[in-house]
Amino acid sequence: MVFSTVLTSVPNLYLTRKPKNIHIQIRCLSSPSVSISSQSNLTQFDLKAYWATLYAEITQKLEEAIPVKYPDQIYEAMRYSVLAKGAKRAPPVMCVAAYEIFGDNRLAAFPTACALEMVHAASLIHDDLPCMDDALERRGQPSNHKVFGDDMAILAGDALFPLGFHHIVMHTPPELVPESRLLRVIAEIARTVGSSGMAAGQFLDLKGGNTVDFIQEKKYGAMGECSAVCGGLLAGAKDDEIERLRRYGRAVGVLYEVVNDVLLSKSTEKEGTEGQEKKGKGYVRLYGIEKSMEIMEELRSKAKNELDGFEKYGDCVAPLYSFIDYAINRGFNVSDLSQ
Amino acid sequence: MDNDDFRRGKPTNHKVFGKDIVVLAGDALLAFGFEHLAISTVGVKPGRIVRAIGELAKSIGAEGLVAGLVVDINSEGLTDVGLDHLEFIHVHKTAALLEAVVVLGAILEVGRDEDVERLRKFARYIGILFQVVDDILDVTKSSKELRKTAGKDLFADKVTYPKLIGIEKSKEFAEKLRSDSLELLQVFDSEKAAPLIALANCIAYKQN
């Protein structure tokens, strides 16, 4: 799933010039950034600081959203996955970043951002089940079903999906987001999870019979797309802007996964280990490293072009640009942000 | 979970499509339910639809359906389970969703809060009633008549009303639930409430 793999060692890719960490002032954000540096023309948003702040806020809200009560076990199982230290919180951060292009009060976005993380966690729990991907580990810890058993893991996922919707309804201030818009957000998330989105992707991944591109888009692009779109919807962006965010989010989501694929294959190449069965349908396996890197550049360029359409919003778009760079360069380890 | 071979007169979904697909099918159906509610409801103010979504979400999650399933699973094989415990299971496993759908109807049609709560209570009673009757039938009927596997509760050593209080007392309890639920509907126009009255009786007197 998009943003779901934590890489502890990150070999350099050198696809593009490595960006400098120049801080620029973001006038449209509600939380402060730092002062302008006059030196270079190459401005680069401090994604690490932005992500770290949001990481802390979202994690705290998630913690409060899932208190333990009777029957304790289900809440423990839900918390185990949602509050995993290895979680990157990419969907919520993407949602808030997209919101902040158009909106000026991130309180409007937080409940949806949290819901996206719950839904993301739910789909990972189910994907990892023995009857599906049969994964032993997730986010740097044993998979949910390994700790709580298959039944509890299935139910934890089943509980997290509706909790996301409930959380949005109960916590989104109606004075900040009109209910008609909230319905569009809910519909968007529901579509992403369902038979035309992630479930479709996972189904095809399990059963084969379709191109890797389709699978990647459905499985990995879906969450990126959904997060960006929800952010825009919450802030009242226009329809053509929403569609632009959709294409951007999808491209970044897939880009992230292609880069993961390339990095993983480069690192196993280095260590001389066997190829992984799991990546059987991955880009590298099907297209080879060189072609995969070309695809990476195409996706990077596509994502960037979509954002260029938001030129009139100036610096507010900086976080979304920096996601593209991060997908490729991985300038910092997101798991460090939880320290 | 229950490892059932039959449901609604047919082989269970996982028997036909496999365990992996069935998890995805469940996820997709759950999601589609919300999508459908959000975009296909016409003639209702958005605020009411949002409230309905919240209500439905709560009823199927860890405070509703899932809670019932968890406690039910954890109760298998236990011998010292009391009526309160059993009622918790059925209020959450069966009644919660029934409550939600009844309440949703009231919310979407601009019902007064006290009427919404009255209907919620009605649904809770018939939800428990459904389970009591189900438990009785599991003991008294064959698989063919039930269209699902009979005797499962005994086989699985699950706690049921007949096991706790006996068949006769279970039947008395069922009758009390039926009459209490109908009493709640008396404030409403009897013609308009007719479907719900019929539903309560249908559940009470069902044979499978």
Coordinates of C-alpha atoms in Angstrom, one line a residue:
Chain A
M1 CA 0.0 0.0 0.0
V2 CA 1.2 3.5 -0.6
F3 CA 3.5 4.9 2.1
S4 CA 3.4 1.6 3.9
T5 CA 7.0 0.4 3.6
V6 CA 9.6 1.8 6.0
L7 CA 13.0 1.5 4.5
T8 CA 15.7 1.8 7.1
S9 CA 18.6 2.2 4.7
V10 CA 18.0 4.4 1.7
P11 CA 20.4 4.1 -1.2
N12 CA 20.6 7.3 -3.2
L13 CA 18.9 7.4 -6.5
Y14 CA 20.4 10.6 -8.0
L15 CA 17.5 11.0 -10.4
T16 CA 17.5 14.7 -9.9
R17 CA 19.7 17.2 -8.3
K18 CA 19.6 16.6 -4.6
P19 CA 17.6 19.4 -3.1
K20 CA 19.0 21.8 -0.4
N21 CA 17.1 22.3 2.7
I22 CA 16.3 26.0 2.3
H23 CA 13.6 27.3 4.5
I24 CA 10.9 29.5 3.0
Q25 CA 8.1 31.3 4.8
I26 CA 4.8 29.8 4.0
R27 CA 2.3 32.7 4.4
C28 CA -0.8 30.5 4.1
L29 CA -0.1 27.9 6.7
S30 CA -1.6 28.2 10.2
S31 CA 1.4 26.7 11.8
P32 CA 4.7 28.6 11.5
S33 CA 7.6 27.8 9.3
V34 CA 10.9 29.6 9.3
S35 CA 12.4 32.8 7.8
I36 CA 13.3 33.4 4.2
S37 CA 16.8 32.6 3.1
S38 CA 17.9 35.1 0.4
Q39 CA 20.7 33.0 -1.0
S40 CA 19.4 30.5 -3.6
N41 CA 16.9 30.5 -6.3
L42 CA 16.2 26.8 -5.5
T43 CA 13.6 27.1 -2.8
Q44 CA 12.7 24.0 -1.0
F45 CA 10.0 23.6 1.6
D46 CA 11.1 22.1 4.9
L47 CA 8.9 19.0 4.6
K48 CA 10.5 17.3 7.6
A49 CA 9.4 20.0 10.0
Y50 CA 5.9 20.3 8.4
W51 CA 5.5 16.5 8.6
A52 CA 6.8 16.3 12.1
T53 CA 4.3 18.9 13.4
L54 CA 1.4 17.2 11.7
Y55 CA 2.6 13.8 12.7
A56 CA 2.4 14.7 16.4
E57 CA -1.0 16.4 16.1
I58 CA -2.6 13.6 14.1
T59 CA -1.2 10.9 16.3
Q60 CA -2.6 12.6 19.4
K61 CA -6.0 12.9 17.9
L62 CA -6.0 9.3 16.8
E63 CA -5.0 8.3 20.3
E64 CA -8.0 10.1 21.7
A65 CA -10.3 8.8 19.0
I66 CA -9.7 5.1 20.0
P67 CA -9.9 4.9 23.8
V68 CA -9.9 1.4 25.3
K69 CA -13.3 0.2 26.6
Y70 CA -15.2 -3.0 26.9
P71 CA -14.6 -5.3 25.1
D72 CA -10.9 -4.2 25.5
Q73 CA -9.4 -6.6 23.0
I74 CA -10.9 -5.0 19.9
Y75 CA -9.8 -1.6 20.9
E76 CA -6.3 -2.9 21.7
A77 CA -6.2 -4.5 18.2
M78 CA -7.4 -1.2 16.5
R79 CA -4.9 0.9 18.5
Y80 CA -2.0 -1.5 17.8
S81 CA -2.2 -0.9 14.1
V82 CA -3.3 2.7 14.0
L83 CA -0.8 3.9 16.6
A84 CA 2.1 1.8 15.3
K85 CA 5.4 3.7 15.7
G86 CA 6.4 2.8 12.2
A87 CA 3.3 4.5 10.7
K88 CA 4.2 7.5 8.4
R89 CA 0.8 9.2 8.5
A90 CA 1.2 10.0 4.8
P91 CA -2.5 10.1 3.9
P92 CA -3.4 12.5 6.7
V93 CA -0.5 14.8 5.9
M94 CA -1.3 14.8 2.2
C95 CA -4.9 15.6 3.1
V96 CA -4.0 18.6 5.3
A97 CA -1.4 19.8 2.7
A98 CA -4.0 19.7 -0.1
Y99 CA -6.6 21.4 2.2
E100 CA -4.1 24.2 2.9
I101 CA -3.8 25.2 -0.7
F102 CA -7.4 26.6 -0.5
G103 CA -8.4 26.6 3.1
D104 CA -7.1 28.5 6.2
N105 CA -8.2 26.5 9.2
R106 CA -6.8 23.0 9.4
L107 CA -9.3 22.1 12.1
A108 CA -11.6 21.5 9.2
A109 CA -9.3 18.9 7.8
F110 CA -8.1 17.0 11.0
P111 CA -11.1 14.7 11.4
T112 CA -10.9 13.6 7.8
A113 CA -7.2 13.3 8.0
C114 CA -7.6 11.0 11.0
A115 CA -10.3 9.0 9.2
L116 CA -8.0 8.5 6.3
E117 CA -5.4 7.0 8.6
M118 CA -8.0 4.7 10.2
V119 CA -9.2 3.5 6.8
H120 CA -5.6 3.1 5.6
A121 CA -4.7 1.0 8.7
A122 CA -7.9 -1.1 8.2
S123 CA -7.0 -2.0 4.7
L124 CA -3.4 -2.9 5.7
I125 CA -4.7 -5.2 8.5
H126 CA -6.9 -7.0 6.0
D127 CA -4.3 -7.2 3.3
D128 CA -1.8 -8.8 5.7
L129 CA -4.2 -11.6 6.7
P130 CA -3.0 -15.2 6.0
C131 CA -5.8 -15.6 3.4
M132 CA -4.5 -12.5 1.5
D133 CA -0.9 -11.3 1.4
D134 CA 0.0 -13.4 4.5
A135 CA 2.5 -10.8 5.8
L136 CA 4.4 -11.4 9.0
E137 CA 5.3 -7.8 9.6
R138 CA 3.9 -4.4 9.1
R139 CA 5.2 -0.9 10.0
G140 CA 8.2 -2.5 11.8
Q141 CA 6.1 -4.7 14.1
P142 CA 4.4 -8.1 13.8
S143 CA 1.2 -8.0 11.7
N144 CA -2.1 -7.5 13.6
H145 CA -3.2 -11.0 13.1
K146 CA 0.0 -12.4 14.5
V147 CA -0.6 -10.7 17.8
F148 CA -4.4 -10.8 18.1
G149 CA -5.4 -13.7 15.9
D150 CA -7.1 -13.8 12.5
D151 CA -10.6 -13.2 13.9
M152 CA -9.7 -10.2 15.9
A153 CA -7.7 -8.7 13.0
I154 CA -10.6 -9.1 10.6
L155 CA -12.9 -7.4 13.2
A156 CA -10.4 -4.7 13.9
G157 CA -10.4 -3.8 10.2
D158 CA -14.2 -4.0 10.1
A159 CA -14.4 -1.6 13.1
L160 CA -11.9 0.9 11.8
F161 CA -13.7 1.5 8.5
P162 CA -16.9 2.8 10.1
L163 CA -15.0 4.5 12.9
G164 CA -13.4 6.7 10.2
F165 CA -16.8 7.8 8.9
H166 CA -18.2 8.3 12.4
H167 CA -15.1 10.4 13.4
I168 CA -15.6 12.6 10.4
V169 CA -19.3 13.2 11.2
M170 CA -18.8 13.8 14.9
H171 CA -15.8 16.0 14.7
T172 CA -15.9 18.1 11.6
P173 CA -17.1 21.6 12.6
P174 CA -20.2 22.3 10.4
E175 CA -19.4 26.0 10.4
L176 CA -16.1 25.2 8.6
V177 CA -17.3 22.5 6.3
P178 CA -20.9 22.5 5.0
E179 CA -22.6 19.1 5.2
S180 CA -23.1 18.8 1.5
R181 CA -19.3 18.9 1.1
L182 CA -18.8 16.4 3.9
L183 CA -21.0 14.0 2.1
R184 CA -18.7 14.3 -0.9
V185 CA -15.8 13.5 1.3
I186 CA -17.5 10.5 2.8
A187 CA -18.5 9.2 -0.7
E188 CA -14.9 9.7 -1.9
I189 CA -13.4 7.7 0.9
A190 CA -16.1 5.0 0.5
R191 CA -15.3 4.7 -3.2
T192 CA -11.6 4.5 -2.6
V193 CA -12.0 1.6 -0.2
G194 CA -14.5 -0.2 -2.2
S195 CA -15.0 -2.2 -5.4
S196 CA -13.7 0.4 -7.7
G197 CA -10.7 1.4 -5.6
M198 CA -8.4 -0.5 -3.2
A199 CA -10.5 -3.6 -2.9
A200 CA -10.4 -3.9 -6.7
G201 CA -6.6 -3.5 -6.6
Q202 CA -6.1 -6.0 -4.0
F203 CA -8.4 -8.5 -5.7
L204 CA -6.5 -8.2 -9.0
D205 CA -3.2 -8.5 -7.1
L206 CA -4.4 -11.7 -5.6
K207 CA -6.0 -13.2 -8.7
G208 CA -3.8 -11.9 -11.5
G209 CA -5.1 -11.3 -15.0
N210 CA -4.5 -7.6 -15.3
T211 CA -1.6 -5.2 -15.9
V212 CA 0.7 -4.2 -13.1
D213 CA -0.1 -0.5 -13.9
F214 CA -3.8 -1.0 -13.2
I215 CA -3.1 -2.9 -10.0
Q216 CA -0.6 -0.3 -8.8
E217 CA -3.0 2.6 -9.5
K218 CA -5.8 0.9 -7.7
K219 CA -3.8 -0.4 -4.8
Y220 CA -1.3 2.4 -4.2
G221 CA -2.5 5.4 -6.2
A222 CA -6.0 5.2 -4.7
M223 CA -5.0 6.3 -1.2
G224 CA -2.8 9.2 -2.5
E225 CA -5.6 10.3 -4.8
C226 CA -8.2 10.1 -2.0
S227 CA -6.2 12.0 0.5
A228 CA -5.5 14.9 -1.9
V229 CA -9.0 15.0 -3.2
C230 CA -10.5 15.0 0.4
G231 CA -8.3 17.9 1.3
G232 CA -9.5 19.9 -1.6
L233 CA -13.2 19.0 -1.1
L234 CA -13.0 20.1 2.5
A235 CA -11.7 23.5 1.6
G236 CA -14.3 24.0 -1.2
A237 CA -11.9 23.7 -4.1
K238 CA -13.6 23.9 -7.6
D239 CA -14.3 20.7 -9.5
D240 CA -11.4 21.2 -12.0
E241 CA -9.1 21.7 -9.0
I242 CA -10.3 18.6 -7.4
E243 CA -9.6 16.6 -10.5
R244 CA -6.1 18.1 -10.7
L245 CA -5.5 17.0 -7.1
R246 CA -6.9 13.6 -8.0
R247 CA -4.4 13.1 -10.8
Y248 CA -1.6 14.5 -8.7
G249 CA -2.4 12.2 -5.7
R250 CA -2.6 9.2 -7.9
A251 CA 0.7 9.9 -9.6
V252 CA 2.5 10.5 -6.3
G253 CA 1.0 7.3 -4.7
V254 CA 2.2 5.2 -7.6
L255 CA 5.5 7.0 -7.8
Y256 CA 6.2 6.2 -4.1
E257 CA 5.6 2.6 -4.7
V258 CA 7.7 2.4 -7.9
V259 CA 10.6 4.0 -6.0
N260 CA 10.1 1.5 -3.2
D261 CA 10.4 -1.2 -5.8
V262 CA 13.5 0.2 -7.3
L263 CA 15.2 0.9 -3.9
L264 CA 14.4 -2.6 -2.7
S265 CA 15.7 -4.3 -5.8
K266 CA 18.9 -2.2 -5.7
S267 CA 19.5 -3.0 -2.0
T268 CA 18.9 -6.8 -2.6
E269 CA 21.2 -6.6 -5.6
K270 CA 23.9 -5.1 -3.4
E271 CA 23.4 -7.7 -0.7
G272 CA 23.2 -10.5 -3.3
T273 CA 20.0 -11.8 -1.8
E274 CA 17.2 -13.6 -3.7
G275 CA 14.4 -11.7 -5.4
Q276 CA 11.3 -11.5 -3.3
E277 CA 8.2 -13.4 -4.4
K278 CA 6.0 -10.7 -3.1
K279 CA 7.3 -8.2 -5.7
G280 CA 6.4 -10.7 -8.4
K281 CA 4.1 -8.2 -10.0
G282 CA 6.2 -5.2 -9.3
Y283 CA 7.5 -2.8 -11.9
V284 CA 11.2 -3.8 -11.6
R285 CA 10.3 -7.5 -12.0
L286 CA 8.3 -6.8 -15.1
Y287 CA 10.1 -3.9 -16.7
G288 CA 13.6 -4.0 -15.4
I289 CA 15.4 -1.3 -13.5
E290 CA 16.0 1.1 -16.4
K291 CA 12.5 1.2 -17.6
S292 CA 11.2 1.5 -14.0
M293 CA 13.4 4.6 -13.5
E294 CA 11.9 6.0 -16.7
I295 CA 8.5 5.4 -15.3
M296 CA 9.5 7.1 -12.1
E297 CA 10.6 10.2 -14.1
E298 CA 7.3 10.2 -16.0
L299 CA 5.3 10.1 -12.8
R300 CA 7.4 12.7 -11.2
S301 CA 6.9 15.0 -14.2
K302 CA 3.2 14.3 -14.3
A303 CA 2.7 15.0 -10.7
K304 CA 4.6 18.2 -11.0
N305 CA 2.7 19.4 -14.0
E306 CA -0.6 18.9 -12.2
L307 CA 0.7 21.1 -9.4
D308 CA 1.9 23.8 -11.8
G309 CA -1.8 24.4 -12.5
F310 CA -2.1 25.7 -9.0
E311 CA 0.4 28.5 -9.6
K312 CA -2.0 31.2 -8.5
Y313 CA -1.9 29.8 -5.0
G314 CA 1.8 30.5 -4.7
D315 CA 3.7 29.0 -1.7
C316 CA 0.7 27.2 -0.5
V317 CA 1.5 24.4 -3.0
A318 CA 5.0 23.9 -1.7
P319 CA 4.2 21.0 0.6
L320 CA 2.7 19.0 -2.3
Y321 CA 5.7 19.7 -4.5
S322 CA 8.0 18.5 -1.7
F323 CA 6.1 15.2 -1.5
I324 CA 7.2 14.5 -5.0
D325 CA 10.8 15.1 -4.2
Y326 CA 10.5 13.1 -1.0
A327 CA 9.0 10.2 -2.9
I328 CA 12.2 10.0 -4.9
N329 CA 14.9 11.3 -2.6
R330 CA 13.7 10.2 0.9
G331 CA 15.6 13.0 2.5
F332 CA 14.6 11.9 5.9
N333 CA 13.3 8.8 7.7
V334 CA 9.6 9.4 8.6
S335 CA 9.9 6.9 11.5
D336 CA 12.3 9.4 13.1
L337 CA 9.5 11.9 13.4
S338 CA 7.8 9.9 16.0
Q339 CA 10.7 10.3 18.4
Chain B
M1 CA -15.2 -17.1 12.4
D2 CA -18.3 -19.2 12.8
N3 CA -17.1 -21.5 10.1
D4 CA -20.6 -21.9 8.6
D5 CA -21.3 -23.8 5.4
F6 CA -24.7 -22.4 4.8
R7 CA -26.3 -19.0 4.9
R8 CA -29.7 -17.8 3.5
G9 CA -30.3 -21.2 1.9
K10 CA -27.1 -21.2 0.0
P11 CA -23.4 -22.2 0.5
T12 CA -21.6 -19.5 2.4
N13 CA -19.7 -16.9 0.4
H14 CA -16.3 -18.1 1.3
K15 CA -17.2 -21.7 0.3
V16 CA -17.9 -20.4 -3.2
F17 CA -15.4 -17.6 -3.7
G18 CA -12.6 -18.3 -1.2
K19 CA -11.5 -16.7 2.1
D20 CA -9.5 -13.9 0.4
I21 CA -12.3 -12.7 -1.8
V22 CA -14.8 -12.9 0.9
V23 CA -12.9 -10.4 3.1
L24 CA -12.6 -8.0 0.2
A25 CA -16.3 -8.5 -0.7
G26 CA -17.3 -7.6 2.9
D27 CA -15.1 -4.5 2.8
A28 CA -16.5 -3.5 -0.5
L29 CA -20.1 -3.9 0.6
L30 CA -19.5 -2.0 3.8
A31 CA -17.9 0.8 1.8
F32 CA -20.6 0.8 -0.8
G33 CA -23.3 1.1 1.8
F34 CA -21.9 4.4 2.9
E35 CA -21.3 5.6 -0.6
H36 CA -24.8 4.8 -1.6
L37 CA -26.3 6.5 1.5
A38 CA -24.2 9.6 0.9
I39 CA -24.9 10.1 -2.8
S40 CA -28.1 8.4 -3.6
T41 CA -30.4 9.9 -0.9
V42 CA -32.7 12.4 -2.5
G43 CA -35.0 15.0 -1.0
V44 CA -33.3 15.0 2.4
K45 CA -31.2 17.8 3.8
P46 CA -27.4 17.1 3.8
G47 CA -27.3 17.6 7.6
R48 CA -29.8 14.8 8.1
I49 CA -27.9 12.4 5.8
V50 CA -24.7 13.2 7.6
R51 CA -26.4 12.4 10.9
A52 CA -27.7 9.1 9.4
I53 CA -24.2 8.2 8.3
G54 CA -22.9 8.8 11.8
E55 CA -25.7 6.6 13.2
L56 CA -25.0 3.7 10.8
A57 CA -21.3 3.9 11.3
K58 CA -21.6 3.7 15.1
S59 CA -24.0 0.7 14.9
I60 CA -21.6 -1.5 12.9
G61 CA -18.4 -0.6 14.6
A62 CA -16.6 -1.4 17.8
E63 CA -19.5 0.1 19.8
G64 CA -22.1 -1.9 17.9
L65 CA -22.0 -5.0 15.7
V66 CA -18.3 -5.7 16.2
A67 CA -18.5 -5.5 20.0
G68 CA -21.2 -8.1 19.9
L69 CA -19.1 -10.4 17.6
V70 CA -16.0 -10.0 19.8
V71 CA -17.8 -10.9 23.0
D72 CA -19.6 -13.7 21.2
I73 CA -16.3 -15.2 20.0
N74 CA -14.7 -14.8 23.4
S75 CA -17.7 -16.5 25.1
E76 CA -17.4 -19.8 23.3
G77 CA -16.8 -22.6 25.7
L78 CA -17.4 -20.4 28.8
T79 CA -19.9 -22.0 31.2
D80 CA -20.5 -19.2 33.7
V81 CA -22.0 -16.7 31.3
G82 CA -25.0 -14.8 32.7
L83 CA -28.1 -13.3 31.1
D84 CA -26.5 -9.8 31.1
H85 CA -23.6 -11.1 29.1
L86 CA -25.9 -12.8 26.7
E87 CA -27.9 -9.7 26.3
F88 CA -24.8 -7.7 25.6
I89 CA -24.0 -10.0 22.8
H90 CA -27.4 -9.8 21.2
V91 CA -27.9 -6.1 21.8
H92 CA -24.7 -5.4 19.9
K93 CA -24.6 -8.3 17.4
T94 CA -28.2 -8.3 16.2
A95 CA -30.1 -5.4 17.7
A96 CA -27.6 -2.6 16.9
L97 CA -28.0 -2.8 13.1
L98 CA -31.8 -3.2 13.5
E99 CA -31.8 -0.1 15.7
A100 CA -29.8 1.8 13.2
V101 CA -32.1 1.1 10.2
V102 CA -35.2 2.0 12.2
V103 CA -33.6 5.2 13.6
L104 CA -32.3 6.1 10.1
G105 CA -35.8 6.1 8.8
A106 CA -36.8 8.5 11.6
I107 CA -33.8 10.7 11.2
L108 CA -34.2 11.0 7.4
E109 CA -37.9 11.9 7.8
V110 CA -37.3 14.7 10.3
G111 CA -38.7 12.6 13.3
R112 CA -38.8 14.2 16.7
D113 CA -35.9 13.1 19.0
E114 CA -38.3 11.4 21.4
D115 CA -39.8 9.5 18.6
V116 CA -36.4 8.5 17.3
E117 CA -35.5 7.2 20.7
R118 CA -38.8 5.4 21.0
L119 CA -38.1 3.6 17.7
R120 CA -34.6 2.9 18.8
K121 CA -36.0 1.0 21.8
F122 CA -38.5 -0.8 19.7
A123 CA -35.7 -2.0 17.4
R124 CA -33.6 -3.1 20.3
Y125 CA -36.5 -5.3 21.6
I126 CA -37.2 -6.9 18.3
G127 CA -33.5 -7.4 17.7
I128 CA -33.1 -9.4 20.9
L129 CA -36.4 -11.1 20.1
F130 CA -35.0 -12.2 16.8
Q131 CA -32.1 -13.9 18.6
V132 CA -34.2 -15.5 21.3
V133 CA -36.4 -17.0 18.6
D134 CA -33.4 -18.0 16.6
D135 CA -31.9 -19.8 19.7
I136 CA -35.2 -21.6 20.3
L137 CA -35.5 -22.7 16.7
D138 CA -31.9 -24.0 16.6
V139 CA -32.8 -26.5 19.3
T140 CA -36.3 -27.4 18.0
K141 CA -35.9 -27.5 14.2
S142 CA -34.0 -29.4 11.5
S143 CA -31.5 -27.9 9.0
K144 CA -33.8 -28.2 6.1
E145 CA -36.5 -26.2 7.9
L146 CA -34.1 -23.6 9.0
R147 CA -32.2 -23.3 5.6
K148 CA -29.0 -23.1 7.6
T149 CA -27.1 -25.6 9.8
A150 CA -29.2 -26.7 12.8
G151 CA -27.8 -27.6 16.1
K152 CA -24.7 -25.4 15.6
D153 CA -25.1 -23.7 18.9
L154 CA -25.0 -26.9 20.8
F155 CA -22.1 -28.2 18.8
A156 CA -20.2 -25.0 19.3
D157 CA -21.0 -25.0 22.9
K158 CA -22.3 -21.4 22.6
V159 CA -24.4 -19.8 25.2
T160 CA -28.0 -19.4 24.2
Y161 CA -31.2 -18.4 26.0
P162 CA -32.6 -22.0 26.1
K163 CA -29.3 -23.1 27.6
L164 CA -29.4 -20.4 30.3
I165 CA -33.1 -20.3 31.2
G166 CA -34.6 -23.3 29.4
I167 CA -37.0 -23.5 26.4
E168 CA -40.2 -22.5 28.3
K169 CA -38.8 -19.4 29.9
S170 CA -37.2 -18.5 26.6
K171 CA -40.6 -18.6 24.9
E172 CA -42.1 -16.5 27.7
F173 CA -39.3 -14.0 27.3
A174 CA -39.9 -13.9 23.6
E175 CA -43.6 -13.1 24.1
K176 CA -42.7 -10.3 26.6
L177 CA -40.3 -8.7 24.1
R178 CA -43.0 -8.9 21.4
S179 CA -45.7 -7.2 23.5
D180 CA -43.3 -4.6 24.9
S181 CA -42.1 -3.7 21.5
L182 CA -45.7 -3.3 20.2
E183 CA -46.6 -1.1 23.2
L184 CA -43.9 1.4 22.1
L185 CA -45.6 1.8 18.8
Q186 CA -49.0 2.7 20.2
V187 CA -48.3 6.4 20.1
F188 CA -48.0 6.3 16.4
D189 CA -50.8 6.1 13.8
S190 CA -51.7 2.4 13.6
E191 CA -51.9 2.4 9.8
K192 CA -48.5 4.0 9.4
A193 CA -47.0 1.8 12.1
A194 CA -48.5 -1.3 10.5
P195 CA -45.4 -2.5 8.7
L196 CA -43.4 -2.3 12.0
I197 CA -46.1 -4.1 13.9
A198 CA -46.1 -6.8 11.3
L199 CA -42.4 -7.0 11.5
A200 CA -42.4 -7.6 15.2
N201 CA -45.0 -10.3 14.8
C202 CA -43.2 -11.9 11.9
I203 CA -40.0 -12.2 13.9
A204 CA -41.8 -13.5 17.0
Y205 CA -43.6 -16.2 15.0
K206 CA -40.9 -17.1 12.4
Q207 CA -40.3 -20.7 11.7
N208 CA -36.8 -20.4 10.1

